Tab-separated table of N, CA, C and O in Angstrom:
chain	number	residue	atom	x	y	z
A	1	UNK	N	0.821	-1.237	-0.084
A	1	UNK	CA	0.098	0.089	0.050
A	1	UNK	C	0.750	1.319	-0.040
A	1	UNK	O	1.998	1.333	0.575
A	2	UNK	N	0.315	2.261	-0.761
A	2	UNK	CA	1.198	3.409	-0.660
A	2	UNK	C	1.179	4.230	0.587
A	2	UNK	O	-0.008	4.278	1.335
A	3	UNK	N	2.160	5.121	0.951
A	3	UNK	CA	2.263	5.781	2.104
A	3	UNK	C	1.516	7.043	1.612
A	3	UNK	O	1.273	7.377	0.466
A	4	UNK	N	1.101	7.836	2.550
A	4	UNK	CA	0.353	9.158	2.319
A	4	UNK	C	1.277	10.120	1.433
A	4	UNK	O	0.861	10.816	0.708
A	5	UNK	N	2.633	10.114	1.974
A	5	UNK	CA	3.530	10.921	1.088
A	5	UNK	C	3.568	10.537	-0.423
A	5	UNK	O	3.662	11.437	-1.229
A	6	UNK	N	3.544	9.000	-0.513
A	6	UNK	CA	3.739	8.631	-2.007
A	6	UNK	C	2.223	9.115	-2.718
A	6	UNK	O	2.333	9.584	-4.059
A	7	UNK	N	1.006	9.042	-2.070
A	7	UNK	CA	0.028	9.279	-2.507
A	7	UNK	C	-0.106	10.749	-2.922
A	7	UNK	O	-0.638	11.005	-4.110
A	8	UNK	N	0.280	11.648	-2.066
A	8	UNK	CA	0.251	13.102	-2.301
A	8	UNK	C	1.184	13.395	-3.743
A	8	UNK	O	0.957	14.090	-4.529
A	9	UNK	N	2.191	12.659	-3.765
A	9	UNK	CA	3.123	12.825	-4.951
A	9	UNK	C	2.477	12.374	-6.161
A	9	UNK	O	2.946	13.017	-7.341
A	10	UNK	N	1.697	11.559	-6.100
A	10	UNK	CA	1.030	10.845	-7.426
A	10	UNK	C	-0.469	11.500	-7.479
A	10	UNK	O	-1.023	11.229	-8.536
A	11	UNK	N	-0.940	12.512	-6.686
A	11	UNK	CA	-2.387	13.119	-6.863
A	11	UNK	C	-2.670	13.645	-8.122
A	11	UNK	O	-3.593	13.559	-8.679
A	12	UNK	N	-1.726	14.842	-8.576
A	12	UNK	CA	-2.108	15.477	-9.610
A	12	UNK	C	-2.121	14.566	-11.020
A	12	UNK	O	-2.954	14.492	-11.881
A	13	UNK	N	-1.207	13.564	-11.101
A	13	UNK	CA	-1.202	12.575	-12.070
A	13	UNK	C	-2.325	11.687	-12.211
A	13	UNK	O	-3.016	11.300	-13.233
A	14	UNK	N	-2.722	11.274	-11.027
A	14	UNK	CA	-4.002	10.355	-10.832
A	14	UNK	C	-5.281	11.386	-11.182
A	14	UNK	O	-6.022	10.609	-12.075
A	15	UNK	N	-5.252	12.467	-10.899
A	15	UNK	CA	-6.523	13.227	-11.199
A	15	UNK	C	-6.591	13.607	-12.876
A	15	UNK	O	-7.403	13.653	-13.287
A	16	UNK	N	-5.406	13.565	-13.293
A	16	UNK	CA	-5.046	14.054	-14.786
A	16	UNK	C	-5.284	12.618	-15.465
A	16	UNK	O	-5.232	12.802	-17.109
A	17	UNK	N	-5.296	11.470	-14.915
A	17	UNK	CA	-5.423	10.269	-15.700
A	17	UNK	C	-4.112	9.854	-16.392
A	17	UNK	O	-4.176	9.162	-17.391
A	18	UNK	N	-3.086	10.208	-15.915
A	18	UNK	CA	-1.899	9.906	-16.293
A	18	UNK	C	-0.881	8.739	-15.811
A	18	UNK	O	0.120	8.408	-16.061
A	19	UNK	N	-1.688	7.926	-14.910
A	19	UNK	CA	-0.985	6.799	-14.147
A	19	UNK	C	-1.386	5.497	-15.023
A	19	UNK	O	-2.497	5.604	-15.514
A	20	UNK	N	-0.380	4.562	-14.824
A	20	UNK	CA	-0.843	3.184	-15.422
A	20	UNK	C	-1.917	2.643	-14.714
A	20	UNK	O	-2.252	3.121	-13.647
A	21	UNK	N	-2.525	1.595	-15.190
A	21	UNK	CA	-3.594	0.878	-14.706
A	21	UNK	C	-3.146	0.454	-13.070
A	21	UNK	O	-3.829	0.502	-12.211
A	22	UNK	N	-2.000	-0.176	-13.052
A	22	UNK	CA	-1.344	-0.775	-11.808
A	22	UNK	C	-1.377	0.323	-11.029
A	22	UNK	O	-1.631	0.303	-9.502
A	23	UNK	N	-0.800	1.547	-11.184
A	23	UNK	CA	-0.686	2.771	-10.438
A	23	UNK	C	-2.030	3.245	-9.765
A	23	UNK	O	-2.087	3.574	-8.657
A	24	UNK	N	-2.755	3.273	-10.877
A	24	UNK	CA	-4.236	3.933	-10.442
A	24	UNK	C	-4.986	3.053	-9.299
A	24	UNK	O	-5.614	3.398	-8.337
A	25	UNK	N	-4.868	1.671	-9.500
A	25	UNK	CA	-5.263	0.709	-8.648
A	25	UNK	C	-4.662	0.855	-7.045
A	25	UNK	O	-5.233	0.834	-6.094
A	26	UNK	N	-3.373	1.137	-7.160
A	26	UNK	CA	-2.601	1.308	-5.843
A	26	UNK	C	-3.115	2.662	-5.288
A	26	UNK	O	-3.387	2.847	-4.012
A	27	UNK	N	-3.335	3.780	-5.874
A	27	UNK	CA	-3.759	4.927	-5.576
A	27	UNK	C	-5.314	4.719	-5.022
A	27	UNK	O	-5.452	5.186	-3.950
A	28	UNK	N	-6.112	4.110	-5.816
A	28	UNK	CA	-7.465	3.906	-5.380
A	28	UNK	C	-7.549	2.923	-3.939
A	28	UNK	O	-8.337	3.252	-3.111
A	29	UNK	N	-6.751	2.119	-3.889
A	29	UNK	CA	-6.534	1.279	-2.694
A	29	UNK	C	-6.186	2.073	-1.495
A	29	UNK	O	-6.869	1.740	-0.358
A	30	UNK	N	-5.309	2.851	-1.634
A	30	UNK	CA	-4.791	3.604	-0.613
A	30	UNK	C	-6.076	4.724	-0.164
A	30	UNK	O	-6.521	4.936	1.046
A	31	UNK	N	-6.757	5.168	-1.280
A	31	UNK	CA	-7.838	6.115	-0.795
A	31	UNK	C	-9.114	5.572	-0.261
A	31	UNK	O	-9.801	5.952	0.629
A	32	UNK	N	-9.272	4.008	-0.488
A	32	UNK	CA	-10.316	3.647	0.293
A	32	UNK	C	-9.894	3.524	1.858
A	32	UNK	O	-11.028	3.387	2.581
A	33	UNK	N	-8.563	3.409	2.246
A	33	UNK	CA	-8.351	3.183	3.746
A	33	UNK	C	-8.059	4.621	4.485
A	33	UNK	O	-7.830	4.704	5.514
A	34	UNK	N	-7.760	5.656	3.802
A	34	UNK	CA	-7.230	6.900	4.288
A	34	UNK	C	-8.075	8.159	3.907
A	34	UNK	O	-8.341	8.557	2.792
A	35	UNK	N	-8.810	8.309	5.124
A	35	UNK	CA	-9.732	9.717	4.937
A	35	UNK	C	-9.014	10.831	4.558
A	35	UNK	O	-9.537	11.842	4.073
A	36	UNK	N	-7.740	11.101	5.262
A	36	UNK	CA	-7.159	12.249	4.749
A	36	UNK	C	-6.877	12.416	3.515
A	36	UNK	O	-6.885	13.615	2.964
A	37	UNK	N	-6.277	11.375	2.722
A	37	UNK	CA	-5.942	11.360	1.517
A	37	UNK	C	-7.165	11.643	0.626
A	37	UNK	O	-7.048	12.259	-0.676
A	38	UNK	N	-8.264	11.068	0.993
A	38	UNK	CA	-9.484	11.309	0.279
A	38	UNK	C	-9.982	12.791	0.339
A	38	UNK	O	-10.254	13.266	-0.785
A	39	UNK	N	-9.765	13.262	1.367
A	39	UNK	CA	-10.085	14.852	1.543
A	39	UNK	C	-9.098	15.457	0.840
A	39	UNK	O	-9.372	16.768	0.016
A	40	UNK	N	-7.852	15.271	0.769
A	40	UNK	CA	-6.916	16.069	-0.067
A	40	UNK	C	-7.112	15.864	-1.578
A	40	UNK	O	-7.242	16.896	-2.282
A	41	UNK	N	-7.812	14.615	-1.957
A	41	UNK	CA	-8.156	14.630	-3.317
A	41	UNK	C	-9.244	15.440	-3.792
A	41	UNK	O	-9.456	15.908	-4.770
A	42	UNK	N	-10.059	15.424	-2.833
A	42	UNK	CA	-11.544	16.224	-2.885
A	42	UNK	C	-11.308	17.878	-3.057
A	42	UNK	O	-11.822	18.285	-4.082
A	43	UNK	N	-10.100	18.105	-2.481
A	43	UNK	CA	-9.736	19.343	-2.351
A	43	UNK	C	-9.090	19.937	-3.754
A	43	UNK	O	-9.438	20.895	-4.365
A	44	UNK	N	-8.443	18.994	-4.335
A	44	UNK	CA	-7.547	19.211	-5.425
A	44	UNK	C	-8.650	19.253	-6.603
A	44	UNK	O	-8.555	19.962	-7.594
A	45	UNK	N	-9.764	18.425	-6.664
A	45	UNK	CA	-10.778	18.221	-7.391
A	45	UNK	C	-11.369	19.777	-7.505
A	45	UNK	O	-11.830	20.164	-8.659
A	46	UNK	N	-11.705	20.160	-6.409
A	46	UNK	CA	-12.364	21.385	-6.270
A	46	UNK	C	-11.643	22.513	-6.650
A	46	UNK	O	-12.130	23.473	-7.475
A	47	UNK	N	-10.231	22.623	-6.451
A	47	UNK	CA	-9.530	23.792	-7.028
A	47	UNK	C	-9.476	23.616	-8.567
A	47	UNK	O	-9.653	24.677	-9.374
A	48	UNK	N	-9.349	22.336	-9.036
A	48	UNK	CA	-9.273	22.211	-10.569
A	48	UNK	C	-10.588	22.653	-11.185
A	48	UNK	O	-10.544	23.459	-11.996
A	49	UNK	N	-11.614	22.532	-10.450
A	49	UNK	CA	-13.016	22.738	-10.928
A	49	UNK	C	-13.152	24.428	-11.134
A	49	UNK	O	-13.659	24.844	-12.040
A	50	UNK	N	-12.463	24.880	-10.090
A	50	UNK	CA	-12.738	26.220	-9.755
A	50	UNK	C	-11.944	27.189	-10.729
A	50	UNK	O	-12.402	28.012	-11.477
A	51	UNK	N	-10.807	26.498	-11.105
A	51	UNK	CA	-9.737	27.112	-11.984
A	51	UNK	C	-10.211	27.038	-13.412
A	51	UNK	O	-10.219	28.027	-14.308
A	52	UNK	N	-10.983	25.925	-13.739
A	52	UNK	CA	-11.640	25.685	-15.061
A	52	UNK	C	-12.647	26.616	-15.640
A	52	UNK	O	-12.948	27.166	-16.481
A	53	UNK	N	-13.471	26.991	-14.366
A	53	UNK	CA	-14.652	27.970	-14.431
A	53	UNK	C	-14.029	29.460	-14.537
A	53	UNK	O	-15.048	30.386	-14.853
A	54	UNK	N	-12.905	29.805	-14.018
A	54	UNK	CA	-12.503	31.086	-13.941
A	54	UNK	C	-12.005	31.696	-15.335
A	54	UNK	O	-11.191	30.791	-16.011
A	55	UNK	N	-12.274	32.863	-15.580
A	55	UNK	CA	-11.793	33.453	-16.891
A	55	UNK	C	-10.276	33.668	-16.212
A	55	UNK	O	-9.747	34.323	-15.429
A	56	UNK	N	-9.132	33.494	-17.384
A	56	UNK	CA	-7.999	33.586	-17.177
A	56	UNK	C	-7.441	35.207	-16.779
A	56	UNK	O	-6.651	35.361	-16.102
A	57	UNK	N	-8.361	36.027	-17.336
A	57	UNK	CA	-8.027	37.413	-16.912
A	57	UNK	C	-8.426	37.972	-15.540
A	57	UNK	O	-8.410	39.268	-15.043
A	58	UNK	N	-9.331	37.381	-14.819
A	58	UNK	CA	-9.960	37.548	-13.392
A	58	UNK	C	-8.959	38.140	-12.593
A	58	UNK	O	-8.952	39.104	-11.928
A	59	UNK	N	-7.953	37.240	-12.316
A	59	UNK	CA	-7.092	37.515	-11.349
A	59	UNK	C	-6.114	38.632	-11.649
A	59	UNK	O	-5.618	39.563	-10.760
A	60	UNK	N	-5.708	38.792	-12.939
A	60	UNK	CA	-4.831	39.869	-13.506
A	60	UNK	C	-5.514	41.179	-13.303
A	60	UNK	O	-4.848	42.144	-13.151
A	61	UNK	N	-6.903	41.357	-13.424
A	61	UNK	CA	-7.676	42.520	-13.444
A	61	UNK	C	-7.843	42.989	-12.010
A	61	UNK	O	-8.240	44.081	-11.582
A	62	UNK	N	-7.821	42.212	-11.002
A	62	UNK	CA	-8.043	42.479	-9.499
A	62	UNK	C	-7.035	41.793	-8.788
A	62	UNK	O	-7.032	40.791	-8.303
A	63	UNK	N	-6.097	42.711	-8.108
A	63	UNK	CA	-4.834	42.259	-7.510
A	63	UNK	C	-5.150	41.710	-6.318
A	63	UNK	O	-4.706	40.937	-5.559
A	64	UNK	N	-6.623	42.086	-5.748
A	64	UNK	CA	-6.951	41.539	-4.276
A	64	UNK	C	-7.576	40.239	-4.540
A	64	UNK	O	-8.236	39.632	-3.572
A	65	UNK	N	-7.792	39.577	-5.737
A	65	UNK	CA	-8.800	38.582	-6.041
A	65	UNK	C	-8.124	37.127	-5.254
A	65	UNK	O	-8.939	36.644	-4.531
A	66	UNK	N	-7.039	36.947	-5.012
A	66	UNK	CA	-6.430	35.933	-4.442
A	66	UNK	C	-6.582	36.267	-2.846
A	66	UNK	O	-6.935	35.196	-2.124
A	67	UNK	N	-6.377	37.298	-2.235
A	67	UNK	CA	-6.714	37.590	-0.703
A	67	UNK	C	-8.049	37.369	-0.597
A	67	UNK	O	-8.594	36.861	0.563
A	68	UNK	N	-9.030	37.703	-1.436
A	68	UNK	CA	-10.650	37.686	-1.221
A	68	UNK	C	-10.859	36.239	-1.083
A	68	UNK	O	-11.612	35.732	-0.357
A	69	UNK	N	-10.161	35.355	-2.143
A	69	UNK	CA	-10.530	34.035	-2.018
A	69	UNK	C	-10.009	33.325	-0.799
A	69	UNK	O	-10.765	32.525	-0.261
A	70	UNK	N	-8.814	33.610	-0.306
A	70	UNK	CA	-8.188	33.041	0.843
A	70	UNK	C	-9.116	33.454	2.112
A	70	UNK	O	-9.283	32.425	2.843
A	71	UNK	N	-9.463	34.688	2.387
A	71	UNK	CA	-10.605	35.007	3.469
A	71	UNK	C	-11.715	34.284	3.282
A	71	UNK	O	-12.094	33.763	4.412
A	72	UNK	N	-12.373	34.154	1.995
A	72	UNK	CA	-13.610	33.341	2.146
A	72	UNK	C	-13.480	32.030	2.462
A	72	UNK	O	-14.256	31.564	3.172
A	73	UNK	N	-12.127	31.212	2.151
A	73	UNK	CA	-11.912	29.977	2.335
A	73	UNK	C	-11.742	29.746	4.082
A	73	UNK	O	-12.164	28.941	4.460
A	74	UNK	N	-11.013	30.774	4.636
A	74	UNK	CA	-11.122	30.659	5.998
A	74	UNK	C	-12.247	30.889	6.849
A	74	UNK	O	-12.443	30.269	7.831
A	75	UNK	N	-13.234	31.644	6.229
A	75	UNK	CA	-14.568	31.888	6.818
A	75	UNK	C	-15.265	30.588	6.728
A	75	UNK	O	-16.166	30.063	7.741
A	76	UNK	N	-15.027	29.751	5.653
A	76	UNK	CA	-15.662	28.588	5.494
A	76	UNK	C	-15.330	27.320	6.387
A	76	UNK	O	-16.114	26.481	6.551
A	77	UNK	N	-14.059	27.547	6.795
A	77	UNK	CA	-13.578	26.362	7.719
A	77	UNK	C	-14.104	26.592	9.034
A	77	UNK	O	-14.529	26.271	9.841
């Protein structure tokens, strides 16, 4: 079974579908037993979805954009 550190290192490739079948199975096996890594993958998926929906010029047009996002996230926790 993968360690959490190994899982995190493979997370982006896993979400992008760039792992081999065997590597994907190892990642999924780890995720079945590790709630923290499942939460991490969920957060990465949310970040990817958010970035896909954003217009590329949104952050450049408003310098405080990143700070507002961070403040909103802190309030949600």
